[in-house]
Amino acid sequence: MEQALQTRQDYDLHGIHFDSDKAVIQPQSGPLLDDVATVLESFPDWTLRIVGHTDASGDAGHNQALSLQRAEAVRSALVERGIDAGRLEAAGVGADRPVAANETAEGRELNRRVELMRVSDSPAARELLKAMSDYLAAQDRLAFDFDATLEVVTEAGQKLGLASSGTVSLERPDHVRATRAGGFLDLEMLFDGTTLTLVGQNANAYTQVELPGSLDQLVDTLRDRFGRPLPAADLLLSDPYDALMSEVYDVKDLGSGVVGGAECDWLAFRTDEVDWQIWIAQGDRPLPCRYAITTKHMAHAPQYTIEFRDWRTGDAVAPDRFDFAAASGAQKVDPAALREKVAELPANFMTRSAQ
């Protein structure tokens, strides 16, 4: 256990036994809890995240609650053994992350476990991210170009990267224009605070929706309603720091790196669902140079990466009226029809209803 926490920073604790369908730790688990406490006493700078897991018996809501209660029971048991409560965090994920098949008794037993994760919380990394977030939020006008790679994994297990490039220009609080073009996709989005326009250039089709609101509201609508997230959307919100740090439990300052010739601070963060990294330019303009998001619990851990070029702010941003003029012969369609005409993936990447 000690070696695993030192090297992998993660250890599955299978020897903690609970009463059936309860969060009551059985007495025979005491020696193992003593061992965990001894390790923590030997490494007083360690902080642990205690994650409860269940098998797939029962409904999802019950499993989620039970897994959290069991993690909290382990946390309380370690506090009783003299470990500072501030070094321990409890979480539960129910049956969402099995390590074995739930069809057998042996598999269900392996899935009923408590995971120990050694976590970091770098104040320097938080400060650097906050400085970048505050700088971005303070810009009334900003624009940038970007190159992005979206990784997909085929049924044969081959990881492929779909590349695209584009531009984003915005005026706070409620005007934005974004373009994105790849080998199979040529999409433009415009928003003037009242109307959202989505244009499929390669399909010569567009749709418009009355959508009064702010840029923050637009980001949610694009993602949840239209499935067309704004590139690097979290970085463009009125409070990027709160959006980025939501659900983060691990914060690391990894030193420096060079992106596009710029010396950057390299930071890494973890949540239950994704790991993400960001490279921030050093100096008096702490702008992001690269942003990478990795999906943790999907086979082969596909990643989305966006690299930023040519940041402009203030008067350096070319004026834009953010209005729309339809191209000759362009067809106005409803949002659902546009989604069919402008797919995120080319036809040869589609398998039945799955991507």
Short mmCIF file of C-alpha atoms in Angstrom, two decimals:
data_model
loop_
_atom_site.label_atom_id
_atom_site.label_comp_id
_atom_site.label_asym_id
_atom_site.label_seq_id
_atom_site.Cartn_x
_atom_site.Cartn_y
_atom_site.Cartn_z
CA MET A 1 0.00 0.00 0.00
CA GLU A 2 2.74 2.46 0.94
CA GLN A 3 4.68 1.73 -2.26
CA ALA A 4 1.55 2.06 -4.41
CA LEU A 5 0.66 5.42 -2.88
CA GLN A 6 4.22 6.64 -3.34
CA THR A 7 4.56 5.58 -6.97
CA ARG A 8 1.07 5.37 -8.53
CA GLN A 9 -0.61 7.62 -5.94
CA ASP A 10 -3.52 5.17 -5.97
CA TYR A 11 -4.43 1.96 -4.12
CA ASP A 12 -7.55 -0.23 -4.09
CA LEU A 13 -8.30 -1.32 -0.53
CA HIS A 14 -10.26 -4.59 -0.79
CA GLY A 15 -9.98 -5.66 2.86
CA ILE A 16 -12.44 -3.20 4.38
CA HIS A 17 -15.67 -5.10 5.11
CA PHE A 18 -19.05 -3.52 5.80
CA ASP A 19 -22.36 -4.82 7.07
CA SER A 20 -24.58 -5.80 4.15
CA ASP A 21 -26.05 -2.76 2.40
CA LYS A 22 -24.78 -0.51 5.20
CA ALA A 23 -21.86 1.80 5.94
CA VAL A 24 -20.98 0.06 9.21
CA ILE A 25 -17.37 -1.20 9.16
CA GLN A 26 -17.02 -4.75 10.49
CA PRO A 27 -14.53 -5.32 13.36
CA GLN A 28 -12.17 -7.55 11.33
CA SER A 29 -11.27 -4.50 9.21
CA GLY A 30 -9.59 -2.82 12.17
CA PRO A 31 -6.00 -4.03 11.52
CA LEU A 32 -6.10 -2.81 7.92
CA LEU A 33 -7.34 0.61 9.04
CA ASP A 34 -4.49 0.63 11.57
CA ASP A 35 -2.05 0.04 8.69
CA VAL A 36 -3.50 2.94 6.70
CA ALA A 37 -3.19 5.22 9.72
CA THR A 38 0.43 4.11 10.25
CA VAL A 39 1.31 4.98 6.65
CA LEU A 40 -0.27 8.42 7.01
CA GLU A 41 1.63 9.01 10.26
CA SER A 42 4.86 8.14 8.43
CA PHE A 43 4.10 10.66 5.67
CA PRO A 44 2.57 13.67 7.42
CA ASP A 45 2.54 15.76 4.21
CA TRP A 46 0.23 13.32 2.41
CA THR A 47 -3.44 14.07 1.78
CA LEU A 48 -5.77 11.21 0.87
CA ARG A 49 -8.98 11.12 -1.13
CA ILE A 50 -11.06 8.12 -0.01
CA VAL A 51 -13.38 6.93 -2.79
CA GLY A 52 -16.12 4.39 -2.13
CA HIS A 53 -17.20 1.88 -4.81
CA THR A 54 -20.08 -0.60 -4.91
CA ASP A 55 -21.09 -3.45 -7.18
CA ALA A 56 -23.99 -3.04 -9.59
CA SER A 57 -26.63 -4.53 -7.31
CA GLY A 58 -29.39 -2.06 -6.53
CA ASP A 59 -30.27 1.17 -8.27
CA ALA A 60 -27.75 3.85 -9.19
CA GLY A 61 -28.95 6.44 -6.70
CA HIS A 62 -28.75 4.02 -3.78
CA ASN A 63 -25.29 2.82 -4.83
CA GLN A 64 -24.04 6.39 -5.11
CA ALA A 65 -25.25 7.28 -1.62
CA LEU A 66 -23.95 4.04 -0.10
CA SER A 67 -20.50 4.42 -1.65
CA LEU A 68 -20.16 7.94 -0.21
CA GLN A 69 -21.37 6.81 3.23
CA ARG A 70 -18.80 4.01 3.28
CA ALA A 71 -16.00 6.39 2.27
CA GLU A 72 -17.08 8.73 5.06
CA ALA A 73 -17.07 5.80 7.50
CA VAL A 74 -13.45 5.01 6.57
CA ARG A 75 -12.57 8.69 6.94
CA SER A 76 -14.12 8.77 10.42
CA ALA A 77 -12.27 5.58 11.40
CA LEU A 78 -8.93 7.14 10.41
CA VAL A 79 -9.73 10.33 12.32
CA GLU A 80 -10.44 8.17 15.39
CA ARG A 81 -6.92 6.76 14.90
CA GLY A 82 -5.39 10.22 15.21
CA ILE A 83 -5.25 11.38 11.55
CA ASP A 84 -6.07 15.05 11.00
CA ALA A 85 -9.48 15.30 9.32
CA GLY A 86 -8.12 18.06 7.08
CA ARG A 87 -5.88 15.48 5.38
CA LEU A 88 -8.81 13.28 4.37
CA GLU A 89 -11.56 13.77 1.80
CA ALA A 90 -14.41 11.34 1.13
CA ALA A 91 -16.15 10.72 -2.20
CA GLY A 92 -18.42 8.06 -3.67
CA VAL A 93 -18.92 6.94 -7.26
CA GLY A 94 -21.36 4.05 -6.81
CA ALA A 95 -20.96 1.27 -9.39
CA ASP A 96 -19.65 3.50 -12.18
CA ARG A 97 -16.05 2.22 -12.13
CA PRO A 98 -15.99 -1.57 -11.88
CA VAL A 99 -12.69 -3.44 -11.90
CA ALA A 100 -14.36 -6.78 -12.63
CA ALA A 101 -17.55 -8.19 -14.15
CA ASN A 102 -20.66 -7.78 -11.99
CA GLU A 103 -22.14 -11.03 -13.34
CA THR A 104 -20.24 -13.20 -10.85
CA ALA A 105 -20.03 -13.18 -7.06
CA GLU A 106 -16.24 -12.90 -7.27
CA GLY A 107 -16.48 -9.91 -9.58
CA ARG A 108 -19.01 -8.14 -7.37
CA GLU A 109 -16.76 -8.67 -4.36
CA LEU A 110 -13.83 -7.05 -6.18
CA ASN A 111 -15.99 -4.10 -7.17
CA ARG A 112 -16.99 -3.47 -3.54
CA ARG A 113 -13.89 -1.61 -2.49
CA VAL A 114 -12.45 1.60 -1.08
CA GLU A 115 -9.90 3.42 -3.23
CA LEU A 116 -7.17 5.52 -1.65
CA MET A 117 -5.78 8.35 -3.77
CA ARG A 118 -2.86 10.52 -2.72
CA VAL A 119 -3.61 14.05 -3.87
CA SER A 120 -1.71 17.31 -4.21
CA ASP A 121 -2.87 20.88 -3.70
CA SER A 122 -0.30 23.37 -4.95
CA PRO A 123 -0.98 26.96 -3.81
CA ALA A 124 1.38 28.19 -6.55
CA ALA A 125 -0.64 26.43 -9.24
CA ARG A 126 -3.87 27.90 -7.89
CA GLU A 127 -2.34 31.38 -7.90
CA LEU A 128 -1.10 31.05 -11.47
CA LEU A 129 -4.48 29.80 -12.69
CA LYS A 130 -6.27 32.59 -10.81
CA ALA A 131 -3.97 35.22 -12.36
CA MET A 132 -4.70 33.88 -15.85
CA SER A 133 -8.44 33.75 -15.15
CA ASP A 134 -8.56 37.28 -13.80
CA TYR A 135 -6.59 38.60 -16.77
CA LEU A 136 -8.95 36.96 -19.27
CA ALA A 137 -12.07 38.10 -17.41
CA ALA A 138 -10.79 41.68 -17.35
CA GLN A 139 -10.60 41.89 -21.16
CA ASP A 140 -13.70 43.52 -22.63
CA ARG A 141 -12.55 42.51 -26.12
CA LEU A 142 -10.37 39.58 -27.05
CA ALA A 143 -9.67 37.31 -30.00
CA PHE A 144 -7.43 34.37 -30.83
CA ASP A 145 -6.75 31.72 -33.44
CA PHE A 146 -6.51 28.07 -32.49
CA ASP A 147 -5.59 24.58 -33.62
CA ALA A 148 -7.47 21.70 -31.99
CA THR A 149 -7.22 17.92 -31.97
CA LEU A 150 -10.10 15.70 -30.88
CA GLU A 151 -9.11 12.08 -30.31
CA VAL A 152 -11.57 9.29 -31.08
CA VAL A 153 -11.12 5.58 -30.45
CA THR A 154 -12.33 3.04 -32.99
CA GLU A 155 -14.00 -0.26 -32.08
CA ALA A 156 -10.67 -1.90 -32.95
CA GLY A 157 -8.99 0.21 -30.24
CA GLN A 158 -7.13 2.52 -32.61
CA LYS A 159 -6.83 6.10 -31.39
CA LEU A 160 -7.23 8.74 -34.13
CA GLY A 161 -6.91 12.52 -33.93
CA LEU A 162 -9.35 14.78 -35.78
CA ALA A 163 -7.65 18.12 -36.44
CA SER A 164 -9.35 21.48 -36.95
CA SER A 165 -8.48 25.16 -36.81
CA GLY A 166 -10.50 28.27 -36.16
CA THR A 167 -10.91 31.73 -34.68
CA VAL A 168 -12.79 33.27 -31.77
CA SER A 169 -13.60 36.95 -31.30
CA LEU A 170 -15.73 38.33 -28.47
CA GLU A 171 -16.92 41.53 -26.87
CA ARG A 172 -18.24 41.22 -23.35
CA PRO A 173 -20.83 40.70 -22.10
CA ASP A 174 -22.77 39.15 -24.97
CA HIS A 175 -21.15 39.22 -28.43
CA VAL A 176 -19.08 36.43 -29.95
CA ARG A 177 -18.11 35.03 -33.34
CA ALA A 178 -16.36 31.66 -33.71
CA THR A 179 -15.27 29.60 -36.70
CA ARG A 180 -13.99 26.05 -36.90
CA ALA A 181 -12.86 24.22 -40.02
CA GLY A 182 -11.51 20.73 -40.57
CA GLY A 183 -11.30 18.26 -43.40
CA PHE A 184 -15.03 17.55 -43.15
CA LEU A 185 -16.44 20.44 -41.12
CA ASP A 186 -16.71 24.20 -41.77
CA LEU A 187 -18.85 25.81 -39.08
CA GLU A 188 -19.44 29.43 -38.01
CA MET A 189 -21.29 30.66 -34.95
CA LEU A 190 -22.43 34.23 -34.29
CA PHE A 191 -24.17 35.69 -31.25
CA ASP A 192 -25.22 39.32 -30.79
CA GLY A 193 -26.83 39.08 -27.36
CA THR A 194 -30.24 38.34 -28.84
CA THR A 195 -29.91 35.89 -31.72
CA LEU A 196 -27.73 32.80 -32.08
CA THR A 197 -26.81 31.91 -35.66
CA LEU A 198 -25.14 28.63 -36.60
CA VAL A 199 -23.83 28.33 -40.15
CA GLY A 200 -22.74 25.15 -41.90
CA GLN A 201 -20.54 26.64 -44.62
CA ASN A 202 -19.91 23.34 -46.36
CA ALA A 203 -23.65 22.54 -46.35
CA ASN A 204 -24.64 26.13 -47.28
CA ALA A 205 -27.24 25.98 -44.51
CA TYR A 206 -27.89 27.96 -41.36
CA THR A 207 -30.23 28.14 -38.41
CA GLN A 208 -31.18 31.01 -36.12
CA VAL A 209 -32.61 30.94 -32.61
CA GLU A 210 -33.81 33.84 -30.49
CA LEU A 211 -31.67 33.50 -27.40
CA PRO A 212 -31.29 36.68 -25.36
CA GLY A 213 -28.69 36.43 -22.64
CA SER A 214 -25.04 36.68 -21.71
CA LEU A 215 -21.97 34.85 -23.01
CA ASP A 216 -22.07 32.61 -19.92
CA GLN A 217 -25.64 31.57 -20.75
CA LEU A 218 -24.69 31.00 -24.38
CA VAL A 219 -21.89 28.60 -23.43
CA ASP A 220 -24.33 26.37 -21.54
CA THR A 221 -26.92 26.48 -24.34
CA LEU A 222 -24.40 25.61 -27.06
CA ARG A 223 -23.14 22.61 -25.12
CA ASP A 224 -26.38 21.24 -23.69
CA ARG A 225 -28.97 22.11 -26.36
CA PHE A 226 -27.04 22.13 -29.62
CA GLY A 227 -24.05 19.90 -28.93
CA ARG A 228 -21.74 22.57 -30.37
CA PRO A 229 -19.46 23.68 -27.54
CA LEU A 230 -17.60 26.95 -27.96
CA PRO A 231 -13.85 26.26 -28.29
CA ALA A 232 -12.14 26.66 -24.88
CA ALA A 233 -15.49 27.80 -23.48
CA ASP A 234 -14.49 27.63 -19.80
CA LEU A 235 -11.68 30.13 -20.41
CA LEU A 236 -14.07 32.70 -21.89
CA LEU A 237 -16.59 32.89 -19.06
CA SER A 238 -16.96 35.87 -16.74
CA ASP A 239 -15.33 33.84 -13.94
CA PRO A 240 -13.04 31.24 -15.55
CA TYR A 241 -11.42 30.23 -12.27
CA ASP A 242 -14.63 29.01 -10.64
CA ALA A 243 -15.64 27.12 -13.79
CA LEU A 244 -12.24 25.47 -14.18
CA MET A 245 -11.85 24.54 -10.52
CA SER A 246 -15.32 23.07 -10.11
CA GLU A 247 -14.92 19.48 -8.84
CA VAL A 248 -11.08 19.62 -8.95
CA TYR A 249 -9.49 17.56 -6.17
CA ASP A 250 -5.84 17.48 -7.26
CA VAL A 251 -3.70 20.51 -8.20
CA LYS A 252 -0.09 20.32 -9.39
CA ASP A 253 2.54 22.82 -10.53
CA LEU A 254 4.71 20.84 -12.95
CA GLY A 255 7.24 23.57 -13.65
CA SER A 256 7.64 25.11 -17.07
CA GLY A 257 7.35 24.20 -20.73
CA VAL A 258 7.57 25.89 -24.11
CA VAL A 259 4.54 26.13 -26.41
CA GLY A 260 4.78 27.94 -29.73
CA GLY A 261 8.10 29.42 -28.64
CA ALA A 262 6.64 30.93 -25.44
CA GLU A 263 7.90 30.02 -21.98
CA CYS A 264 4.90 28.75 -20.02
CA ASP A 265 3.93 27.63 -16.53
CA TRP A 266 2.67 24.04 -16.75
CA LEU A 267 -0.20 23.10 -14.43
CA ALA A 268 -2.19 19.86 -14.05
CA PHE A 269 -5.56 19.22 -12.41
CA ARG A 270 -7.78 16.20 -11.73
CA THR A 271 -11.52 15.68 -11.31
CA ASP A 272 -13.49 12.45 -11.02
CA GLU A 273 -14.30 12.46 -14.74
CA VAL A 274 -11.34 14.15 -16.46
CA ASP A 275 -7.73 15.16 -16.03
CA TRP A 276 -6.75 18.47 -17.57
CA GLN A 277 -3.58 20.45 -18.12
CA ILE A 278 -2.93 24.05 -19.05
CA TRP A 279 0.18 25.92 -20.16
CA ILE A 280 0.11 29.65 -19.29
CA ALA A 281 2.49 32.20 -20.80
CA GLN A 282 4.87 33.73 -18.27
CA GLY A 283 5.08 37.50 -17.93
CA ASP A 284 2.62 40.36 -17.67
CA ARG A 285 0.15 38.78 -20.15
CA PRO A 286 -0.68 35.39 -18.57
CA LEU A 287 -2.59 33.99 -21.52
CA PRO A 288 -3.21 30.27 -22.08
CA CYS A 289 -1.04 28.68 -24.75
CA ARG A 290 -2.35 25.10 -24.61
CA TYR A 291 -5.29 23.42 -22.89
CA ALA A 292 -5.66 19.61 -22.82
CA ILE A 293 -8.54 17.55 -21.40
CA THR A 294 -8.27 13.78 -20.97
CA THR A 295 -11.29 11.52 -20.42
CA LYS A 296 -10.24 9.19 -17.62
CA HIS A 297 -12.78 6.37 -17.60
CA MET A 298 -12.99 5.63 -21.30
CA ALA A 299 -10.80 3.05 -23.01
CA HIS A 300 -7.48 4.48 -24.19
CA ALA A 301 -8.20 7.82 -22.46
CA PRO A 302 -8.97 10.02 -25.51
CA GLN A 303 -7.92 13.65 -25.25
CA TYR A 304 -9.02 17.01 -26.58
CA THR A 305 -6.21 19.54 -27.05
CA ILE A 306 -6.43 23.15 -28.15
CA GLU A 307 -3.40 25.35 -28.88
CA PHE A 308 -3.86 29.10 -29.02
CA ARG A 309 -2.19 31.49 -31.48
CA ASP A 310 -2.13 35.24 -31.92
CA TRP A 311 -4.04 36.43 -28.86
CA ARG A 312 -5.40 39.97 -29.30
CA THR A 313 -6.96 42.11 -26.61
CA GLY A 314 -8.49 45.59 -26.36
CA ASP A 315 -7.87 47.87 -29.33
CA ALA A 316 -5.85 45.14 -31.07
CA VAL A 317 -9.11 43.29 -31.73
CA ALA A 318 -10.54 44.22 -35.12
CA PRO A 319 -14.08 45.70 -34.88
CA ASP A 320 -16.83 43.21 -35.59
CA ARG A 321 -20.56 43.89 -35.88
CA PHE A 322 -21.41 40.25 -35.03
CA ASP A 323 -24.31 40.29 -37.48
CA PHE A 324 -25.14 37.70 -40.11
CA ALA A 325 -25.62 37.93 -43.85
CA ALA A 326 -26.70 34.71 -45.55
CA ALA A 327 -24.62 33.53 -48.50
CA SER A 328 -26.23 33.27 -51.91
CA GLY A 329 -28.50 30.23 -52.04
CA ALA A 330 -28.06 29.42 -48.33
CA GLN A 331 -30.93 27.38 -46.89
CA LYS A 332 -32.43 28.25 -43.52
CA VAL A 333 -33.22 25.09 -41.58
CA ASP A 334 -34.27 24.19 -38.07
CA PRO A 335 -31.55 23.28 -35.50
CA ALA A 336 -32.15 19.54 -35.78
CA ALA A 337 -31.77 19.62 -39.54
CA LEU A 338 -28.51 21.55 -39.26
CA ARG A 339 -27.12 18.95 -36.88
CA GLU A 340 -27.85 16.29 -39.50
CA LYS A 341 -26.24 18.31 -42.29
CA VAL A 342 -23.17 19.31 -40.26
CA ALA A 343 -21.96 16.25 -38.34
CA GLU A 344 -19.10 16.44 -35.86
CA LEU A 345 -17.60 13.29 -37.38
CA PRO A 346 -17.36 12.23 -41.03
CA ALA A 347 -19.61 9.38 -42.17
CA ASN A 348 -16.81 6.79 -42.16
CA PHE A 349 -16.35 7.38 -38.41
CA MET A 350 -19.94 6.53 -37.58
CA THR A 351 -20.95 3.06 -36.43
CA ARG A 352 -24.69 2.58 -36.01
CA SER A 353 -25.72 5.10 -33.30
CA ALA A 354 -22.26 5.27 -31.71
CA GLN A 355 -19.36 7.52 -32.63
#
